[in-house]
């Protein structure tokens, strides 16, 4: 093994050890500071109003190294909470960086072209983010499909003489995840003293769903003006079910267009990889010749524009 490879491996190992130490020490310091704040009573009600429930990634106030270096850590925390991933933002970033370094090192040691090694590293860095976005989309889709039945349960509980909080508890007990977890959190928060309006608004922040916003808005208005909340919830549930029917029809009618868009978007890149393997000298002019660079840039811009046009055509809002 050449000295250059040995130096590179030593550098990567030392960097990984330092990163893990910073991560552990940062979280330990944050936990110690949190305990001291609780003992000295420096935590005021403003902090408690945000959440007085379980520890989640969104609720933790940690000041680790990675959170200090990342300006958008709050957005990452929200994404993790919405995906219901049992991981902290710092751990998530460490995993992403380790995957990127491993991808770059493995491709470089395998003899991959020097300009392709960073690309492979970047792709591996994006894998955890892609997984997180997929988990979030899947959870939000499941939540949306469970919402009409949950609203009907709340309406039945109200007609039976129970309170709104009891209706939320029925949903938490009877419905599966993820909607059971969210409604149970609202129920526990209002039990701990948070007004139910604020608890419902917090759920809207965690779950960006338009139908859920309708439900929360109707509850807030009804608590001020009065009215038959059970009837309102029945109508909201009916509207949501009808919207799902129309959305299913739209997806069936646009399925061919969406499949065509996927094929058209993937075909140029597949042909590029095939030609890169079969006839490398023919493809390398795209980045070695000035005209080839312009052609490649123009093709990428047109490809992106075409993807946006197809997305605009097939994504019909209902």
PDB file of C-alpha atoms in Angstrom, residues 6-304:
ATOM      1  CA  UNK A   6      -1.883   5.240   4.367  1.00  0.00           C
ATOM      2  CA  UNK A   7      -1.871   8.984   5.066  1.00  0.00           C
ATOM      3  CA  UNK A   8      -5.386   9.311   3.658  1.00  0.00           C
ATOM      4  CA  UNK A   9      -6.716   6.463   5.807  1.00  0.00           C
ATOM      5  CA  UNK A  10      -5.049   7.870   8.937  1.00  0.00           C
ATOM      6  CA  UNK A  11      -6.540  11.301   8.232  1.00  0.00           C
ATOM      7  CA  UNK A  12     -10.016   9.849   7.756  1.00  0.00           C
ATOM      8  CA  UNK A  13      -9.758   7.769  10.931  1.00  0.00           C
ATOM      9  CA  UNK A  14      -8.554  10.677  13.070  1.00  0.00           C
ATOM     10  CA  UNK A  15     -11.262  12.959  11.639  1.00  0.00           C
ATOM     11  CA  UNK A  16     -13.941  10.369  12.419  1.00  0.00           C
ATOM     12  CA  UNK A  17     -12.704   9.946  16.016  1.00  0.00           C
ATOM     13  CA  UNK A  18     -12.613  13.721  16.564  1.00  0.00           C
ATOM     14  CA  UNK A  19     -16.104  14.087  15.109  1.00  0.00           C
ATOM     15  CA  UNK A  20     -17.516  11.382  17.376  1.00  0.00           C
ATOM     16  CA  UNK A  21     -15.832  12.926  20.436  1.00  0.00           C
ATOM     17  CA  UNK A  22     -17.231  16.354  19.630  1.00  0.00           C
ATOM     18  CA  UNK A  23     -20.650  14.809  19.131  1.00  0.00           C
ATOM     19  CA  UNK A  24     -20.591  12.934  22.461  1.00  0.00           C
ATOM     20  CA  UNK A  25     -19.160  15.847  24.433  1.00  0.00           C
ATOM     21  CA  UNK A  26     -21.609  18.270  22.858  1.00  0.00           C
ATOM     22  CA  UNK A  27     -24.631  16.191  23.790  1.00  0.00           C
ATOM     23  CA  UNK A  28     -23.258  15.533  27.288  1.00  0.00           C
ATOM     24  CA  UNK A  29     -22.741  19.246  27.895  1.00  0.00           C
ATOM     25  CA  UNK A  30     -26.252  19.995  26.658  1.00  0.00           C
ATOM     26  CA  UNK A  31     -27.780  17.411  28.993  1.00  0.00           C
ATOM     27  CA  UNK A  32     -25.798  18.766  31.972  1.00  0.00           C
ATOM     28  CA  UNK A  33     -26.888  22.321  31.214  1.00  0.00           C
ATOM     29  CA  UNK A  34     -30.482  21.168  30.890  1.00  0.00           C
ATOM     30  CA  UNK A  35     -30.380  19.498  34.323  1.00  0.00           C
ATOM     31  CA  UNK A  36     -28.834  22.615  35.893  1.00  0.00           C
ATOM     32  CA  UNK A  37     -31.545  24.796  34.362  1.00  0.00           C
ATOM     33  CA  UNK A  38     -34.235  22.542  35.791  1.00  0.00           C
ATOM     34  CA  UNK A  39     -32.633  22.552  39.272  1.00  0.00           C
ATOM     35  CA  UNK A  40     -32.086  26.315  39.390  1.00  0.00           C
ATOM     36  CA  UNK A  41     -35.514  27.086  37.902  1.00  0.00           C
ATOM     37  CA  UNK A  42     -34.164  29.134  35.005  1.00  0.00           C
ATOM     38  CA  UNK A  43     -36.525  27.464  32.568  1.00  0.00           C
ATOM     39  CA  UNK A  44     -39.480  29.788  32.275  1.00  0.00           C
ATOM     40  CA  UNK A  45     -42.939  29.123  30.996  1.00  0.00           C
ATOM     41  CA  UNK A  46     -41.993  30.412  27.532  1.00  0.00           C
ATOM     42  CA  UNK A  47     -39.835  27.335  27.036  1.00  0.00           C
ATOM     43  CA  UNK A  48     -42.473  25.065  28.542  1.00  0.00           C
ATOM     44  CA  UNK A  49     -45.194  26.474  26.292  1.00  0.00           C
ATOM     45  CA  UNK A  50     -43.401  25.168  23.224  1.00  0.00           C
ATOM     46  CA  UNK A  51     -43.687  21.654  24.588  1.00  0.00           C
ATOM     47  CA  UNK A  52     -43.962  19.984  27.981  1.00  0.00           C
ATOM     48  CA  UNK A  53     -44.273  16.542  26.579  1.00  0.00           C
ATOM     49  CA  UNK A  54     -41.863  13.818  25.630  1.00  0.00           C
ATOM     50  CA  UNK A  55     -38.347  14.425  24.419  1.00  0.00           C
ATOM     51  CA  UNK A  56     -38.282  14.485  20.671  1.00  0.00           C
ATOM     52  CA  UNK A  57     -35.875  15.878  18.154  1.00  0.00           C
ATOM     53  CA  UNK A  58     -38.065  18.936  17.748  1.00  0.00           C
ATOM     54  CA  UNK A  59     -38.243  19.625  21.485  1.00  0.00           C
ATOM     55  CA  UNK A  60     -34.614  19.231  22.460  1.00  0.00           C
ATOM     56  CA  UNK A  61     -32.532  22.353  22.968  1.00  0.00           C
ATOM     57  CA  UNK A  62     -29.104  20.917  22.309  1.00  0.00           C
ATOM     58  CA  UNK A  63     -26.067  22.959  21.388  1.00  0.00           C
ATOM     59  CA  UNK A  64     -23.735  20.369  19.947  1.00  0.00           C
ATOM     60  CA  UNK A  65     -20.989  21.220  17.480  1.00  0.00           C
ATOM     61  CA  UNK A  66     -22.971  20.162  14.417  1.00  0.00           C
ATOM     62  CA  UNK A  67     -26.032  22.164  15.452  1.00  0.00           C
ATOM     63  CA  UNK A  68     -23.859  25.232  15.973  1.00  0.00           C
ATOM     64  CA  UNK A  69     -22.367  24.828  12.494  1.00  0.00           C
ATOM     65  CA  UNK A  70     -25.703  24.163  10.787  1.00  0.00           C
ATOM     66  CA  UNK A  71     -27.958  27.211  10.317  1.00  0.00           C
ATOM     67  CA  UNK A  72     -30.960  25.160   9.186  1.00  0.00           C
ATOM     68  CA  UNK A  73     -30.932  22.684  12.054  1.00  0.00           C
ATOM     69  CA  UNK A  74     -34.507  23.606  13.008  1.00  0.00           C
ATOM     70  CA  UNK A  75     -35.713  22.592   9.547  1.00  0.00           C
ATOM     71  CA  UNK A  76     -33.858  19.299   9.897  1.00  0.00           C
ATOM     72  CA  UNK A  77     -35.442  18.760  13.312  1.00  0.00           C
ATOM     73  CA  UNK A  78     -38.907  19.330  11.869  1.00  0.00           C
ATOM     74  CA  UNK A  79     -38.168  16.939   9.031  1.00  0.00           C
ATOM     75  CA  UNK A  80     -37.033  14.256  11.477  1.00  0.00           C
ATOM     76  CA  UNK A  81     -40.141  14.732  13.625  1.00  0.00           C
ATOM     77  CA  UNK A  82     -42.449  14.627  10.600  1.00  0.00           C
ATOM     78  CA  UNK A  83     -40.754  11.429   9.438  1.00  0.00           C
ATOM     79  CA  UNK A  84     -41.025   9.951  12.967  1.00  0.00           C
ATOM     80  CA  UNK A  85     -37.373   8.926  12.775  1.00  0.00           C
ATOM     81  CA  UNK A  86     -35.804   7.871  16.071  1.00  0.00           C
ATOM     82  CA  UNK A  87     -32.608   9.850  15.538  1.00  0.00           C
ATOM     83  CA  UNK A  88     -31.193  13.222  16.568  1.00  0.00           C
ATOM     84  CA  UNK A  89     -30.096  15.825  13.994  1.00  0.00           C
ATOM     85  CA  UNK A  90     -26.482  15.526  15.116  1.00  0.00           C
ATOM     86  CA  UNK A  91     -26.455  11.750  14.683  1.00  0.00           C
ATOM     87  CA  UNK A  92     -28.139  12.109  11.308  1.00  0.00           C
ATOM     88  CA  UNK A  93     -25.469  14.531  10.110  1.00  0.00           C
ATOM     89  CA  UNK A  94     -22.662  12.315  11.410  1.00  0.00           C
ATOM     90  CA  UNK A  95     -24.075   9.328   9.513  1.00  0.00           C
ATOM     91  CA  UNK A  96     -24.385  11.393   6.331  1.00  0.00           C
ATOM     92  CA  UNK A  97     -20.811  12.672   6.569  1.00  0.00           C
ATOM     93  CA  UNK A  98     -19.434   9.204   7.316  1.00  0.00           C
ATOM     94  CA  UNK A  99     -21.252   7.765   4.292  1.00  0.00           C
ATOM     95  CA  UNK A 100     -19.861  10.544   2.112  1.00  0.00           C
ATOM     96  CA  UNK A 101     -16.292   9.986   3.303  1.00  0.00           C
ATOM     97  CA  UNK A 102     -16.609   6.216   2.922  1.00  0.00           C
ATOM     98  CA  UNK A 103     -18.033   6.581  -0.587  1.00  0.00           C
ATOM     99  CA  UNK A 104     -15.245   8.926  -1.674  1.00  0.00           C
ATOM    100  CA  UNK A 105     -12.518   6.765  -0.114  1.00  0.00           C
ATOM    101  CA  UNK A 106     -13.877   3.472  -1.462  1.00  0.00           C
ATOM    102  CA  UNK A 107     -14.292   4.825  -4.993  1.00  0.00           C
ATOM    103  CA  UNK A 108     -10.831   6.385  -4.902  1.00  0.00           C
ATOM    104  CA  UNK A 109      -9.182   3.177  -3.651  1.00  0.00           C
ATOM    105  CA  UNK A 110     -11.104   1.173  -6.262  1.00  0.00           C
ATOM    106  CA  UNK A 111      -9.455   3.173  -9.030  1.00  0.00           C
ATOM    107  CA  UNK A 112     -12.482   5.218 -10.062  1.00  0.00           C
ATOM    108  CA  UNK A 113     -11.722   8.350 -12.071  1.00  0.00           C
ATOM    109  CA  UNK A 114     -10.723  11.230  -9.805  1.00  0.00           C
ATOM    110  CA  UNK A 115     -13.577  13.454 -11.004  1.00  0.00           C
ATOM    111  CA  UNK A 116     -16.172  10.740 -10.264  1.00  0.00           C
ATOM    112  CA  UNK A 117     -15.055   9.982  -6.687  1.00  0.00           C
ATOM    113  CA  UNK A 118     -16.447  13.242  -5.199  1.00  0.00           C
ATOM    114  CA  UNK A 119     -19.720  12.686  -7.060  1.00  0.00           C
ATOM    115  CA  UNK A 120     -20.101   9.245  -5.509  1.00  0.00           C
ATOM    116  CA  UNK A 121     -19.351  10.712  -2.094  1.00  0.00           C
ATOM    117  CA  UNK A 122     -22.008  13.402  -2.559  1.00  0.00           C
ATOM    118  CA  UNK A 123     -24.530  10.796  -3.697  1.00  0.00           C
ATOM    119  CA  UNK A 124     -23.949   8.757  -0.533  1.00  0.00           C
ATOM    120  CA  UNK A 125     -24.293  11.896   1.588  1.00  0.00           C
ATOM    121  CA  UNK A 126     -27.726  12.458   0.049  1.00  0.00           C
ATOM    122  CA  UNK A 127     -28.904   8.878   0.706  1.00  0.00           C
ATOM    123  CA  UNK A 128     -29.986   9.541   4.348  1.00  0.00           C
ATOM    124  CA  UNK A 129     -31.789  12.715   3.273  1.00  0.00           C
ATOM    125  CA  UNK A 130     -33.597  10.832   0.500  1.00  0.00           C
ATOM    126  CA  UNK A 131     -34.594   8.130   3.001  1.00  0.00           C
ATOM    127  CA  UNK A 132     -35.837  10.779   5.448  1.00  0.00           C
ATOM    128  CA  UNK A 133     -37.911  12.523   2.771  1.00  0.00           C
ATOM    129  CA  UNK A 134     -39.375   9.177   1.712  1.00  0.00           C
ATOM    130  CA  UNK A 135     -40.300   8.335   5.310  1.00  0.00           C
ATOM    131  CA  UNK A 136     -41.884  11.753   5.755  1.00  0.00           C
ATOM    132  CA  UNK A 137     -43.918  11.492   2.548  1.00  0.00           C
ATOM    133  CA  UNK A 138     -45.093   7.978   3.453  1.00  0.00           C
ATOM    134  CA  UNK A 139     -46.106   9.049   6.961  1.00  0.00           C
ATOM    135  CA  UNK A 140     -47.937  12.158   5.741  1.00  0.00           C
ATOM    136  CA  UNK A 141     -49.806  10.090   3.147  1.00  0.00           C
ATOM    137  CA  UNK A 142     -50.883   7.555   5.769  1.00  0.00           C
ATOM    138  CA  UNK A 143     -51.956  10.344   8.115  1.00  0.00           C
ATOM    139  CA  UNK A 144     -54.083  11.957   5.403  1.00  0.00           C
ATOM    140  CA  UNK A 145     -55.836   8.661   4.647  1.00  0.00           C
ATOM    141  CA  UNK A 146     -56.624   8.107   8.348  1.00  0.00           C
ATOM    142  CA  UNK A 147     -57.938  11.610   9.012  1.00  0.00           C
ATOM    143  CA  UNK A 148     -61.573  11.235   7.756  1.00  0.00           C
ATOM    144  CA  UNK A 149     -62.258   8.188   9.922  1.00  0.00           C
ATOM    145  CA  UNK A 150     -60.619   9.888  12.899  1.00  0.00           C
ATOM    146  CA  UNK A 151     -62.837  12.947  12.537  1.00  0.00           C
ATOM    147  CA  UNK A 152     -65.883  10.680  12.429  1.00  0.00           C
ATOM    148  CA  UNK A 153     -64.740   9.038  15.674  1.00  0.00           C
ATOM    149  CA  UNK A 154     -64.423  12.443  17.324  1.00  0.00           C
ATOM    150  CA  UNK A 155     -67.894  13.408  16.055  1.00  0.00           C
ATOM    151  CA  UNK A 156     -69.425  10.212  17.463  1.00  0.00           C
ATOM    152  CA  UNK A 157     -67.761  10.823  20.814  1.00  0.00           C
ATOM    153  CA  UNK A 158     -69.176  14.354  20.889  1.00  0.00           C
ATOM    154  CA  UNK A 159     -72.684  13.081  20.082  1.00  0.00           C
ATOM    155  CA  UNK A 160     -72.358  10.552  22.906  1.00  0.00           C
ATOM    156  CA  UNK A 161     -71.821  13.413  25.337  1.00  0.00           C
ATOM    157  CA  UNK A 162     -68.043  13.271  25.689  1.00  0.00           C
ATOM    158  CA  UNK A 163     -65.756  16.280  25.568  1.00  0.00           C
ATOM    159  CA  UNK A 164     -63.463  17.122  22.672  1.00  0.00           C
ATOM    160  CA  UNK A 165     -60.455  15.941  24.682  1.00  0.00           C
ATOM    161  CA  UNK A 166     -62.162  12.597  25.260  1.00  0.00           C
ATOM    162  CA  UNK A 167     -62.843  12.357  21.528  1.00  0.00           C
ATOM    163  CA  UNK A 168     -59.162  12.919  20.801  1.00  0.00           C
ATOM    164  CA  UNK A 169     -58.325  10.201  23.324  1.00  0.00           C
ATOM    165  CA  UNK A 170     -60.679   7.796  21.513  1.00  0.00           C
ATOM    166  CA  UNK A 171     -58.753   8.407  18.286  1.00  0.00           C
ATOM    167  CA  UNK A 172     -55.463   7.816  20.108  1.00  0.00           C
ATOM    168  CA  UNK A 173     -56.779   4.511  21.476  1.00  0.00           C
ATOM    169  CA  UNK A 174     -58.642   3.153  18.450  1.00  0.00           C
ATOM    170  CA  UNK A 175     -56.719   4.358  15.386  1.00  0.00           C
ATOM    171  CA  UNK A 176     -53.335   3.033  14.223  1.00  0.00           C
ATOM    172  CA  UNK A 177     -50.169   5.042  13.817  1.00  0.00           C
ATOM    173  CA  UNK A 178     -49.279   7.737  12.840  1.00  0.00           C
ATOM    174  CA  UNK A 179     -52.513   9.589  13.569  1.00  0.00           C
ATOM    175  CA  UNK A 180     -52.867   7.882  16.955  1.00  0.00           C
ATOM    176  CA  UNK A 181     -49.489   9.243  18.056  1.00  0.00           C
ATOM    177  CA  UNK A 182     -50.312  12.805  17.007  1.00  0.00           C
ATOM    178  CA  UNK A 183     -53.763  12.868  18.622  1.00  0.00           C
ATOM    179  CA  UNK A 184     -52.383  11.222  21.747  1.00  0.00           C
ATOM    180  CA  UNK A 185     -49.755  13.937  21.974  1.00  0.00           C
ATOM    181  CA  UNK A 186     -52.461  16.610  21.758  1.00  0.00           C
ATOM    182  CA  UNK A 187     -54.440  14.799  24.463  1.00  0.00           C
ATOM    183  CA  UNK A 188     -51.436  14.575  26.795  1.00  0.00           C
ATOM    184  CA  UNK A 189     -50.471  18.200  26.209  1.00  0.00           C
ATOM    185  CA  UNK A 190     -53.925  19.479  27.151  1.00  0.00           C
ATOM    186  CA  UNK A 191     -53.867  17.200  30.219  1.00  0.00           C
ATOM    187  CA  UNK A 192     -50.636  18.905  31.265  1.00  0.00           C
ATOM    188  CA  UNK A 193     -52.186  22.357  31.087  1.00  0.00           C
ATOM    189  CA  UNK A 194     -51.670  23.559  27.529  1.00  0.00           C
ATOM    190  CA  UNK A 195     -54.885  24.982  26.011  1.00  0.00           C
ATOM    191  CA  UNK A 196     -56.342  22.549  23.519  1.00  0.00           C
ATOM    192  CA  UNK A 197     -56.292  25.232  20.816  1.00  0.00           C
ATOM    193  CA  UNK A 198     -52.531  25.614  21.210  1.00  0.00           C
ATOM    194  CA  UNK A 199     -52.008  21.848  21.276  1.00  0.00           C
ATOM    195  CA  UNK A 200     -53.964  21.468  18.028  1.00  0.00           C
ATOM    196  CA  UNK A 201     -51.999  24.294  16.393  1.00  0.00           C
ATOM    197  CA  UNK A 202     -48.762  22.570  17.407  1.00  0.00           C
ATOM    198  CA  UNK A 203     -50.011  19.409  15.702  1.00  0.00           C
ATOM    199  CA  UNK A 204     -50.607  21.459  12.541  1.00  0.00           C
ATOM    200  CA  UNK A 205     -46.971  22.572  12.656  1.00  0.00           C
ATOM    201  CA  UNK A 206     -45.794  18.981  12.985  1.00  0.00           C
ATOM    202  CA  UNK A 207     -48.167  17.680  10.292  1.00  0.00           C
ATOM    203  CA  UNK A 208     -48.429  20.021   7.277  1.00  0.00           C
ATOM    204  CA  UNK A 209     -51.808  18.765   6.087  1.00  0.00           C
ATOM    205  CA  UNK A 210     -54.456  21.095   4.644  1.00  0.00           C
ATOM    206  CA  UNK A 211     -57.382  18.968   5.820  1.00  0.00           C
ATOM    207  CA  UNK A 212     -55.982  18.900   9.344  1.00  0.00           C
ATOM    208  CA  UNK A 213     -55.753  22.678   9.232  1.00  0.00           C
ATOM    209  CA  UNK A 214     -59.454  22.827   8.330  1.00  0.00           C
ATOM    210  CA  UNK A 215     -60.220  20.672  11.370  1.00  0.00           C
ATOM    211  CA  UNK A 216     -58.134  22.789  13.741  1.00  0.00           C
ATOM    212  CA  UNK A 217     -59.570  26.035  12.368  1.00  0.00           C
ATOM    213  CA  UNK A 218     -63.127  24.772  12.780  1.00  0.00           C
ATOM    214  CA  UNK A 219     -62.432  23.736  16.379  1.00  0.00           C
ATOM    215  CA  UNK A 220     -60.908  27.120  17.224  1.00  0.00           C
ATOM    216  CA  UNK A 221     -63.835  29.006  15.671  1.00  0.00           C
ATOM    217  CA  UNK A 222     -66.433  26.767  17.336  1.00  0.00           C
ATOM    218  CA  UNK A 223     -64.893  27.291  20.768  1.00  0.00           C
ATOM    219  CA  UNK A 224     -65.330  31.056  20.313  1.00  0.00           C
ATOM    220  CA  UNK A 225     -68.668  31.286  18.499  1.00  0.00           C
ATOM    221  CA  UNK A 226     -70.348  28.029  19.533  1.00  0.00           C
ATOM    222  CA  UNK A 227     -72.249  25.615  17.310  1.00  0.00           C
ATOM    223  CA  UNK A 228     -72.583  21.903  16.620  1.00  0.00           C
ATOM    224  CA  UNK A 229     -68.976  20.718  16.351  1.00  0.00           C
ATOM    225  CA  UNK A 230     -70.013  17.122  15.603  1.00  0.00           C
ATOM    226  CA  UNK A 231     -71.921  18.216  12.499  1.00  0.00           C
ATOM    227  CA  UNK A 232     -68.979  20.347  11.381  1.00  0.00           C
ATOM    228  CA  UNK A 233     -66.592  17.400  11.725  1.00  0.00           C
ATOM    229  CA  UNK A 234     -68.955  15.136   9.774  1.00  0.00           C
ATOM    230  CA  UNK A 235     -69.025  17.623   6.909  1.00  0.00           C
ATOM    231  CA  UNK A 236     -65.249  18.009   6.933  1.00  0.00           C
ATOM    232  CA  UNK A 237     -64.832  14.226   6.853  1.00  0.00           C
ATOM    233  CA  UNK A 238     -67.273  13.970   3.930  1.00  0.00           C
ATOM    234  CA  UNK A 239     -65.401  16.655   1.979  1.00  0.00           C
ATOM    235  CA  UNK A 240     -62.074  14.909   2.607  1.00  0.00           C
ATOM    236  CA  UNK A 241     -63.427  11.558   1.393  1.00  0.00           C
ATOM    237  CA  UNK A 242     -64.830  13.132  -1.782  1.00  0.00           C
ATOM    238  CA  UNK A 243     -61.518  14.859  -2.404  1.00  0.00           C
ATOM    239  CA  UNK A 244     -59.715  11.532  -2.109  1.00  0.00           C
ATOM    240  CA  UNK A 245     -62.080  10.013  -4.681  1.00  0.00           C
ATOM    241  CA  UNK A 246     -61.417  12.816  -7.158  1.00  0.00           C
ATOM    242  CA  UNK A 247     -57.687  12.628  -6.456  1.00  0.00           C
ATOM    243  CA  UNK A 248     -57.712   8.898  -7.224  1.00  0.00           C
ATOM    244  CA  UNK A 249     -59.446   9.546 -10.538  1.00  0.00           C
ATOM    245  CA  UNK A 250     -56.909  12.250 -11.415  1.00  0.00           C
ATOM    246  CA  UNK A 251     -53.986   9.953 -10.595  1.00  0.00           C
ATOM    247  CA  UNK A 252     -55.455   7.202 -12.770  1.00  0.00           C
ATOM    248  CA  UNK A 253     -55.915   9.585 -15.696  1.00  0.00           C
ATOM    249  CA  UNK A 254     -52.407  11.052 -15.382  1.00  0.00           C
ATOM    250  CA  UNK A 255     -50.586   7.754 -14.734  1.00  0.00           C
ATOM    251  CA  UNK A 256     -49.458   7.451 -18.362  1.00  0.00           C
ATOM    252  CA  UNK A 257     -48.091  10.990 -18.368  1.00  0.00           C
ATOM    253  CA  UNK A 258     -46.194  10.459 -15.114  1.00  0.00           C
ATOM    254  CA  UNK A 259     -44.655   7.215 -16.373  1.00  0.00           C
ATOM    255  CA  UNK A 260     -43.655   8.878 -19.644  1.00  0.00           C
ATOM    256  CA  UNK A 261     -42.052  11.695 -17.681  1.00  0.00           C
ATOM    257  CA  UNK A 262     -40.003   9.285 -15.570  1.00  0.00           C
ATOM    258  CA  UNK A 263     -38.776   7.423 -18.664  1.00  0.00           C
ATOM    259  CA  UNK A 264     -37.923  10.624 -20.526  1.00  0.00           C
ATOM    260  CA  UNK A 265     -36.021  11.986 -17.525  1.00  0.00           C
ATOM    261  CA  UNK A 266     -34.057   8.781 -16.902  1.00  0.00           C
ATOM    262  CA  UNK A 267     -33.265   7.874 -20.515  1.00  0.00           C
ATOM    263  CA  UNK A 268     -30.500  10.477 -21.174  1.00  0.00           C
ATOM    264  CA  UNK A 269     -28.645   9.581 -17.989  1.00  0.00           C
ATOM    265  CA  UNK A 270     -28.899   5.838 -18.666  1.00  0.00           C
ATOM    266  CA  UNK A 271     -27.567   6.326 -22.184  1.00  0.00           C
ATOM    267  CA  UNK A 272     -24.744   8.464 -20.783  1.00  0.00           C
ATOM    268  CA  UNK A 273     -23.696   5.730 -18.339  1.00  0.00           C
ATOM    269  CA  UNK A 274     -23.881   3.067 -21.054  1.00  0.00           C
ATOM    270  CA  UNK A 275     -21.778   5.127 -23.458  1.00  0.00           C
ATOM    271  CA  UNK A 276     -19.353   5.929 -20.647  1.00  0.00           C
ATOM    272  CA  UNK A 277     -18.763   2.209 -20.229  1.00  0.00           C
ATOM    273  CA  UNK A 278     -18.767   1.256 -23.926  1.00  0.00           C
ATOM    274  CA  UNK A 279     -17.118   4.228 -25.637  1.00  0.00           C
ATOM    275  CA  UNK A 280     -15.369   6.439 -23.108  1.00  0.00           C
ATOM    276  CA  UNK A 281     -13.404   8.418 -25.705  1.00  0.00           C
ATOM    277  CA  UNK A 282     -16.638   9.398 -27.413  1.00  0.00           C
ATOM    278  CA  UNK A 283     -18.271  10.702 -24.234  1.00  0.00           C
ATOM    279  CA  UNK A 284     -15.294  12.465 -22.660  1.00  0.00           C
ATOM    280  CA  UNK A 285     -15.558  15.303 -25.183  1.00  0.00           C
ATOM    281  CA  UNK A 286     -18.549  16.527 -23.184  1.00  0.00           C
ATOM    282  CA  UNK A 287     -16.178  17.810 -20.468  1.00  0.00           C
ATOM    283  CA  UNK A 288     -12.833  18.079 -22.289  1.00  0.00           C
ATOM    284  CA  UNK A 289     -13.926  20.150 -25.315  1.00  0.00           C
ATOM    285  CA  UNK A 290     -15.350  23.673 -24.746  1.00  0.00           C
ATOM    286  CA  UNK A 291     -18.213  23.037 -27.147  1.00  0.00           C
ATOM    287  CA  UNK A 292     -18.987  19.751 -25.391  1.00  0.00           C
ATOM    288  CA  UNK A 293     -19.215  21.513 -22.025  1.00  0.00           C
ATOM    289  CA  UNK A 294     -21.696  24.011 -23.480  1.00  0.00           C
ATOM    290  CA  UNK A 295     -23.728  21.201 -25.023  1.00  0.00           C
ATOM    291  CA  UNK A 296     -23.834  19.273 -21.734  1.00  0.00           C
ATOM    292  CA  UNK A 297     -24.857  22.371 -19.769  1.00  0.00           C
ATOM    293  CA  UNK A 298     -27.574  23.205 -22.306  1.00  0.00           C
ATOM    294  CA  UNK A 299     -28.866  19.627 -22.210  1.00  0.00           C
ATOM    295  CA  UNK A 300     -29.055  19.659 -18.396  1.00  0.00           C
ATOM    296  CA  UNK A 301     -30.924  22.978 -18.379  1.00  0.00           C
ATOM    297  CA  UNK A 302     -33.395  21.740 -20.999  1.00  0.00           C
ATOM    298  CA  UNK A 303     -33.804  18.472 -19.090  1.00  0.00           C
ATOM    299  CA  UNK A 304     -34.608  20.375 -15.906  1.00  0.00           C
TER     300      UNK A 304
END
